[in-house]
Amino acid sequence: MIKIISFKICPFVQRVTAMLEAKNVAYDVEYISLSDKPDWFLEISPTGQVPVLVTENGTALFESDAIVEYIDDVTAPLQTDISPEQRAVNRAWCYQATKHYLVQCSTMQSSDKATLDDRIRKLDASFARVEKQLGEGSFFAGEELGNVDIAWLPLLHRAAIVEKHSGYEMLAGYPKVKAWQQAVLLTGIPAKSVPADFDQKFSDFYLAERTWLGRGANLNEAPSAPAKSTGSGCCG
């Protein structure tokens, strides 16, 4: 069986597990601590980052883009009868999502509103671009779930958790993206693609007292000690 080496709140991992869930592929997960990475993991991960997928043949694959392409190669596609041109377009829109995972991570760690407002500009630009691209269907390509939906799923899922816990809407002003978010959540894949304690682990890291969102996005308060933004905080 396929095995995923994971850190519980990594969005790159969730993209991989969401793809496996969408395709009904069985897999095992082993969670590691990024602050105390085991030697065996460092031996199979050239970058020291998650996710790593270990194939049934024992080959360790790293980098989420390569892992998702491998999953596509060995399983039936989510979308059928699409041209090479459309596949290339889809890959480009997937990249538009994944290159903003760490932008969202950094934004959520902001210690005050001014810092969040500054950091969220890049994220807003990505949501604005996809808002223009979305049509009338439930998903990116209409009524059929596809790779682009899976790539954006971690961003949409985390935005929903942030709104639930703090009231802050990352998708305010983007009604099509908001509707898309709801359609993706209703598939059940976001919840299936993370561990049972994901909400708690996520909140402990991003919605703690040290962050503006963790303090309920409260404008009537003095900022706490600055929250350090680390690119390795969620993935290695």
Tab-separated table of C-alpha atoms in Angstrom:
chain	number	residue	atom	x	y	z
A	1	MET	CA	0.000	0.000	0.000
A	2	ILE	CA	1.107	3.560	-0.671
A	3	LYS	CA	2.495	5.333	2.391
A	4	ILE	CA	2.537	9.092	3.019
A	5	ILE	CA	5.052	10.649	5.385
A	6	SER	CA	3.313	13.685	6.763
A	7	PHE	CA	3.192	16.615	9.140
A	8	LYS	CA	-0.370	17.160	10.285
A	9	ILE	CA	-0.949	20.752	9.156
A	10	CYS	CA	1.127	20.889	5.958
A	11	PRO	CA	-0.945	22.122	2.960
A	12	PHE	CA	1.353	20.357	0.483
A	13	VAL	CA	0.614	17.074	2.231
A	14	GLN	CA	-3.114	17.810	2.151
A	15	ARG	CA	-2.983	18.327	-1.587
A	16	VAL	CA	-1.545	14.807	-1.953
A	17	THR	CA	-3.921	13.115	0.473
A	18	ALA	CA	-6.886	14.975	-1.050
A	19	MET	CA	-5.926	13.621	-4.466
A	20	LEU	CA	-5.751	10.090	-3.060
A	21	GLU	CA	-9.134	10.536	-1.361
A	22	ALA	CA	-10.713	11.937	-4.529
A	23	LYS	CA	-9.494	8.886	-6.448
A	24	ASN	CA	-10.417	6.413	-3.692
A	25	VAL	CA	-6.829	5.162	-3.438
A	26	ALA	CA	-5.979	3.407	-0.173
A	27	TYR	CA	-2.932	4.712	1.683
A	28	ASP	CA	-1.256	4.700	5.083
A	29	VAL	CA	0.015	7.824	6.830
A	30	GLU	CA	2.948	8.200	9.207
A	31	TYR	CA	3.251	11.534	10.996
A	32	ILE	CA	6.603	12.964	12.031
A	33	SER	CA	7.728	15.945	14.076
A	34	LEU	CA	9.411	18.607	11.976
A	35	SER	CA	11.368	19.793	15.002
A	36	ASP	CA	12.793	16.308	15.551
A	37	LYS	CA	12.960	14.592	12.181
A	38	PRO	CA	13.911	10.925	12.422
A	39	ASP	CA	17.110	9.794	10.703
A	40	TRP	CA	15.222	7.341	8.484
A	41	PHE	CA	13.137	10.216	7.113
A	42	LEU	CA	16.176	12.360	6.352
A	43	GLU	CA	17.677	9.416	4.481
A	44	ILE	CA	14.714	9.170	2.096
A	45	SER	CA	13.843	12.886	1.792
A	46	PRO	CA	16.591	14.844	-0.006
A	47	THR	CA	15.010	18.151	1.046
A	48	GLY	CA	14.022	17.135	4.565
A	49	GLN	CA	10.481	18.273	3.802
A	50	VAL	CA	7.082	16.621	3.661
A	51	PRO	CA	5.262	15.169	1.878
A	52	VAL	CA	7.084	12.005	0.930
A	53	LEU	CA	5.216	9.197	-0.784
A	54	VAL	CA	6.633	5.689	-0.548
A	55	THR	CA	5.357	3.549	-3.413
A	56	GLU	CA	4.374	-0.083	-3.087
A	57	ASN	CA	7.798	-0.897	-4.565
A	58	GLY	CA	9.496	1.025	-1.770
A	59	THR	CA	10.545	4.039	-3.853
A	60	ALA	CA	10.442	7.321	-1.947
A	61	LEU	CA	9.025	10.239	-3.959
A	62	PHE	CA	9.363	13.841	-2.821
A	63	GLU	CA	8.034	17.251	-3.948
A	64	SER	CA	4.240	17.476	-4.021
A	65	ASP	CA	4.049	18.345	-7.748
A	66	ALA	CA	5.983	15.188	-8.654
A	67	ILE	CA	3.928	13.098	-6.249
A	68	VAL	CA	0.621	14.311	-7.696
A	69	GLU	CA	1.860	13.602	-11.231
A	70	TYR	CA	2.829	10.084	-10.135
A	71	ILE	CA	-0.626	9.512	-8.651
A	72	ASP	CA	-2.157	10.681	-11.934
A	73	ASP	CA	0.114	8.324	-13.879
A	74	VAL	CA	-0.893	5.211	-11.919
A	75	THR	CA	-4.615	5.916	-11.461
A	76	ALA	CA	-7.597	6.876	-13.576
A	77	PRO	CA	-7.857	10.661	-14.152
A	78	LEU	CA	-10.437	12.705	-12.273
A	79	GLN	CA	-11.439	14.380	-15.542
A	80	THR	CA	-11.871	12.387	-18.723
A	81	ASP	CA	-11.469	13.385	-22.353
A	82	ILE	CA	-9.410	16.522	-21.860
A	83	SER	CA	-6.857	17.654	-24.400
A	84	PRO	CA	-3.103	18.100	-23.809
A	85	GLU	CA	-3.684	21.849	-24.005
A	86	GLN	CA	-6.306	21.738	-21.264
A	87	ARG	CA	-4.084	19.560	-19.106
A	88	ALA	CA	-1.361	22.196	-19.449
A	89	VAL	CA	-3.823	24.944	-18.526
A	90	ASN	CA	-4.895	22.905	-15.499
A	91	ARG	CA	-1.293	22.450	-14.382
A	92	ALA	CA	-0.786	26.210	-14.605
A	93	TRP	CA	-3.831	26.867	-12.400
A	94	CYS	CA	-2.606	24.214	-9.961
A	95	TYR	CA	0.667	26.106	-9.734
A	96	GLN	CA	-1.230	29.322	-9.058
A	97	ALA	CA	-2.584	27.584	-5.959
A	98	THR	CA	0.499	25.805	-4.635
A	99	LYS	CA	2.788	28.821	-4.891
A	100	HIS	CA	0.444	30.607	-2.461
A	101	TYR	CA	0.352	27.913	0.238
A	102	LEU	CA	3.210	29.475	2.180
A	103	VAL	CA	1.818	32.955	1.509
A	104	GLN	CA	-1.343	31.916	3.317
A	105	CYS	CA	0.703	30.301	6.110
A	106	SER	CA	2.632	33.536	6.628
A	107	THR	CA	-0.524	35.649	6.511
A	108	MET	CA	-2.270	33.568	9.158
A	109	GLN	CA	0.682	34.027	11.518
A	110	SER	CA	0.415	37.839	11.463
A	111	SER	CA	0.499	39.331	14.962
A	112	ASP	CA	-1.620	42.387	14.091
A	113	LYS	CA	-4.025	43.624	11.429
A	114	ALA	CA	-1.508	45.899	9.725
A	115	THR	CA	0.855	42.984	9.175
A	116	LEU	CA	-1.963	40.760	7.943
A	117	ASP	CA	-3.195	43.442	5.540
A	118	ASP	CA	0.298	43.742	4.113
A	119	ARG	CA	0.833	40.000	3.743
A	120	ILE	CA	-2.561	39.159	2.313
A	121	ARG	CA	-2.151	41.245	-0.836
A	122	LYS	CA	-0.520	38.399	-2.771
A	123	LEU	CA	-3.215	36.003	-1.591
A	124	ASP	CA	-5.927	38.459	-2.639
A	125	ALA	CA	-4.354	38.709	-6.083
A	126	SER	CA	-4.521	34.929	-6.498
A	127	PHE	CA	-8.174	34.810	-5.441
A	128	ALA	CA	-8.979	37.694	-7.808
A	129	ARG	CA	-7.411	35.818	-10.737
A	130	VAL	CA	-9.339	32.624	-10.102
A	131	GLU	CA	-12.560	34.609	-9.505
A	132	LYS	CA	-12.337	35.773	-13.131
A	133	GLN	CA	-11.709	32.232	-14.351
A	134	LEU	CA	-14.540	30.447	-12.544
A	135	GLY	CA	-17.723	29.775	-14.487
A	136	GLU	CA	-21.220	28.865	-13.380
A	137	GLY	CA	-20.493	25.252	-12.397
A	138	SER	CA	-19.771	23.974	-8.911
A	139	PHE	CA	-16.103	23.304	-9.636
A	140	PHE	CA	-13.278	24.885	-11.596
A	141	ALA	CA	-14.167	23.054	-14.817
A	142	GLY	CA	-17.936	22.946	-14.319
A	143	GLU	CA	-19.683	20.094	-12.562
A	144	GLU	CA	-16.735	17.673	-12.597
A	145	LEU	CA	-14.156	17.672	-9.798
A	146	GLY	CA	-10.634	17.941	-11.181
A	147	ASN	CA	-6.979	18.438	-10.329
A	148	VAL	CA	-7.330	22.217	-10.084
A	149	ASP	CA	-9.998	21.853	-7.388
A	150	ILE	CA	-7.691	19.554	-5.438
A	151	ALA	CA	-4.761	21.983	-5.727
A	152	TRP	CA	-6.856	24.873	-4.379
A	153	LEU	CA	-8.493	22.721	-1.701
A	154	PRO	CA	-5.913	23.442	1.062
A	155	LEU	CA	-6.281	27.213	0.568
A	156	LEU	CA	-10.080	27.017	0.577
A	157	HIS	CA	-10.222	24.637	3.549
A	158	ARG	CA	-7.931	26.796	5.690
A	159	ALA	CA	-9.870	29.939	4.805
A	160	ALA	CA	-13.031	28.215	6.062
A	161	ILE	CA	-11.412	27.268	9.368
A	162	VAL	CA	-10.090	30.793	9.856
A	163	GLU	CA	-13.548	32.250	9.239
A	164	LYS	CA	-15.181	29.747	11.596
A	165	HIS	CA	-12.814	30.502	14.481
A	166	SER	CA	-12.111	34.217	14.047
A	167	GLY	CA	-14.857	35.613	11.812
A	168	TYR	CA	-12.249	36.891	9.357
A	169	GLU	CA	-13.227	36.205	5.729
A	170	MET	CA	-10.260	35.647	3.452
A	171	LEU	CA	-12.665	35.282	0.534
A	172	ALA	CA	-14.662	38.449	1.120
A	173	GLY	CA	-15.304	40.127	-2.210
A	174	TYR	CA	-14.924	36.925	-4.230
A	175	PRO	CA	-18.425	35.410	-4.466
A	176	LYS	CA	-17.526	32.780	-7.075
A	177	VAL	CA	-14.539	31.620	-5.041
A	178	LYS	CA	-16.763	31.504	-1.950
A	179	ALA	CA	-19.297	29.318	-3.771
A	180	TRP	CA	-16.459	27.141	-5.059
A	181	GLN	CA	-15.160	26.787	-1.502
A	182	GLN	CA	-18.541	25.551	-0.324
A	183	ALA	CA	-18.802	23.041	-3.179
A	184	VAL	CA	-15.339	21.672	-2.401
A	185	LEU	CA	-16.122	21.405	1.316
A	186	LEU	CA	-19.374	19.574	0.562
A	187	THR	CA	-17.482	16.800	-1.239
A	188	GLY	CA	-16.203	15.715	2.180
A	189	ILE	CA	-12.673	15.428	0.801
A	190	PRO	CA	-11.161	18.232	2.921
A	191	ALA	CA	-12.195	16.524	6.154
A	192	LYS	CA	-11.088	13.096	4.906
A	193	SER	CA	-7.696	14.371	3.786
A	194	VAL	CA	-6.548	15.534	7.237
A	195	PRO	CA	-6.216	13.794	10.620
A	196	ALA	CA	-9.083	13.813	13.098
A	197	ASP	CA	-7.346	16.409	15.271
A	198	PHE	CA	-6.492	18.727	12.364
A	199	ASP	CA	-8.688	21.642	13.471
A	200	GLN	CA	-7.095	21.618	16.912
A	201	LYS	CA	-3.521	21.307	15.623
A	202	PHE	CA	-4.163	24.024	13.038
A	203	SER	CA	-5.702	26.338	15.625
A	204	ASP	CA	-2.886	25.729	18.105
A	205	PHE	CA	-0.372	26.895	15.507
A	206	TYR	CA	-2.159	29.593	13.486
A	207	LEU	CA	-4.992	30.709	15.748
A	208	ALA	CA	-3.132	31.010	19.020
A	209	GLU	CA	-2.899	34.084	21.223
A	210	ARG	CA	0.230	35.235	19.374
A	211	THR	CA	-1.723	35.880	16.144
A	212	TRP	CA	-4.287	38.526	15.312
A	213	LEU	CA	-6.644	35.889	13.923
A	214	GLY	CA	-6.159	33.775	17.031
A	215	ARG	CA	-7.271	36.679	19.177
A	216	GLY	CA	-10.528	36.806	17.252
A	217	ALA	CA	-9.425	39.415	14.699
A	218	ASN	CA	-10.051	41.997	17.400
A	219	LEU	CA	-9.280	45.591	16.411
A	220	ASN	CA	-9.735	46.968	19.925
A	221	GLU	CA	-6.584	45.615	21.482
A	222	ALA	CA	-2.893	46.235	21.782
A	223	PRO	CA	-0.827	43.887	19.574
A	224	SER	CA	0.872	41.022	21.347
A	225	ALA	CA	4.503	40.090	20.793
A	226	PRO	CA	5.184	39.803	17.051
A	227	ALA	CA	4.432	36.409	15.575
A	228	LYS	CA	7.405	35.129	13.699
A	229	SER	CA	6.650	33.978	10.171
A	230	THR	CA	8.591	30.897	9.184
A	231	GLY	CA	8.467	29.257	5.803
A	232	SER	CA	9.279	25.930	7.463
A	233	GLY	CA	6.552	26.133	10.089
A	234	CYS	CA	4.074	23.924	8.311
A	235	CYS	CA	6.101	21.713	5.999
A	236	GLY	CA	9.673	21.304	7.111
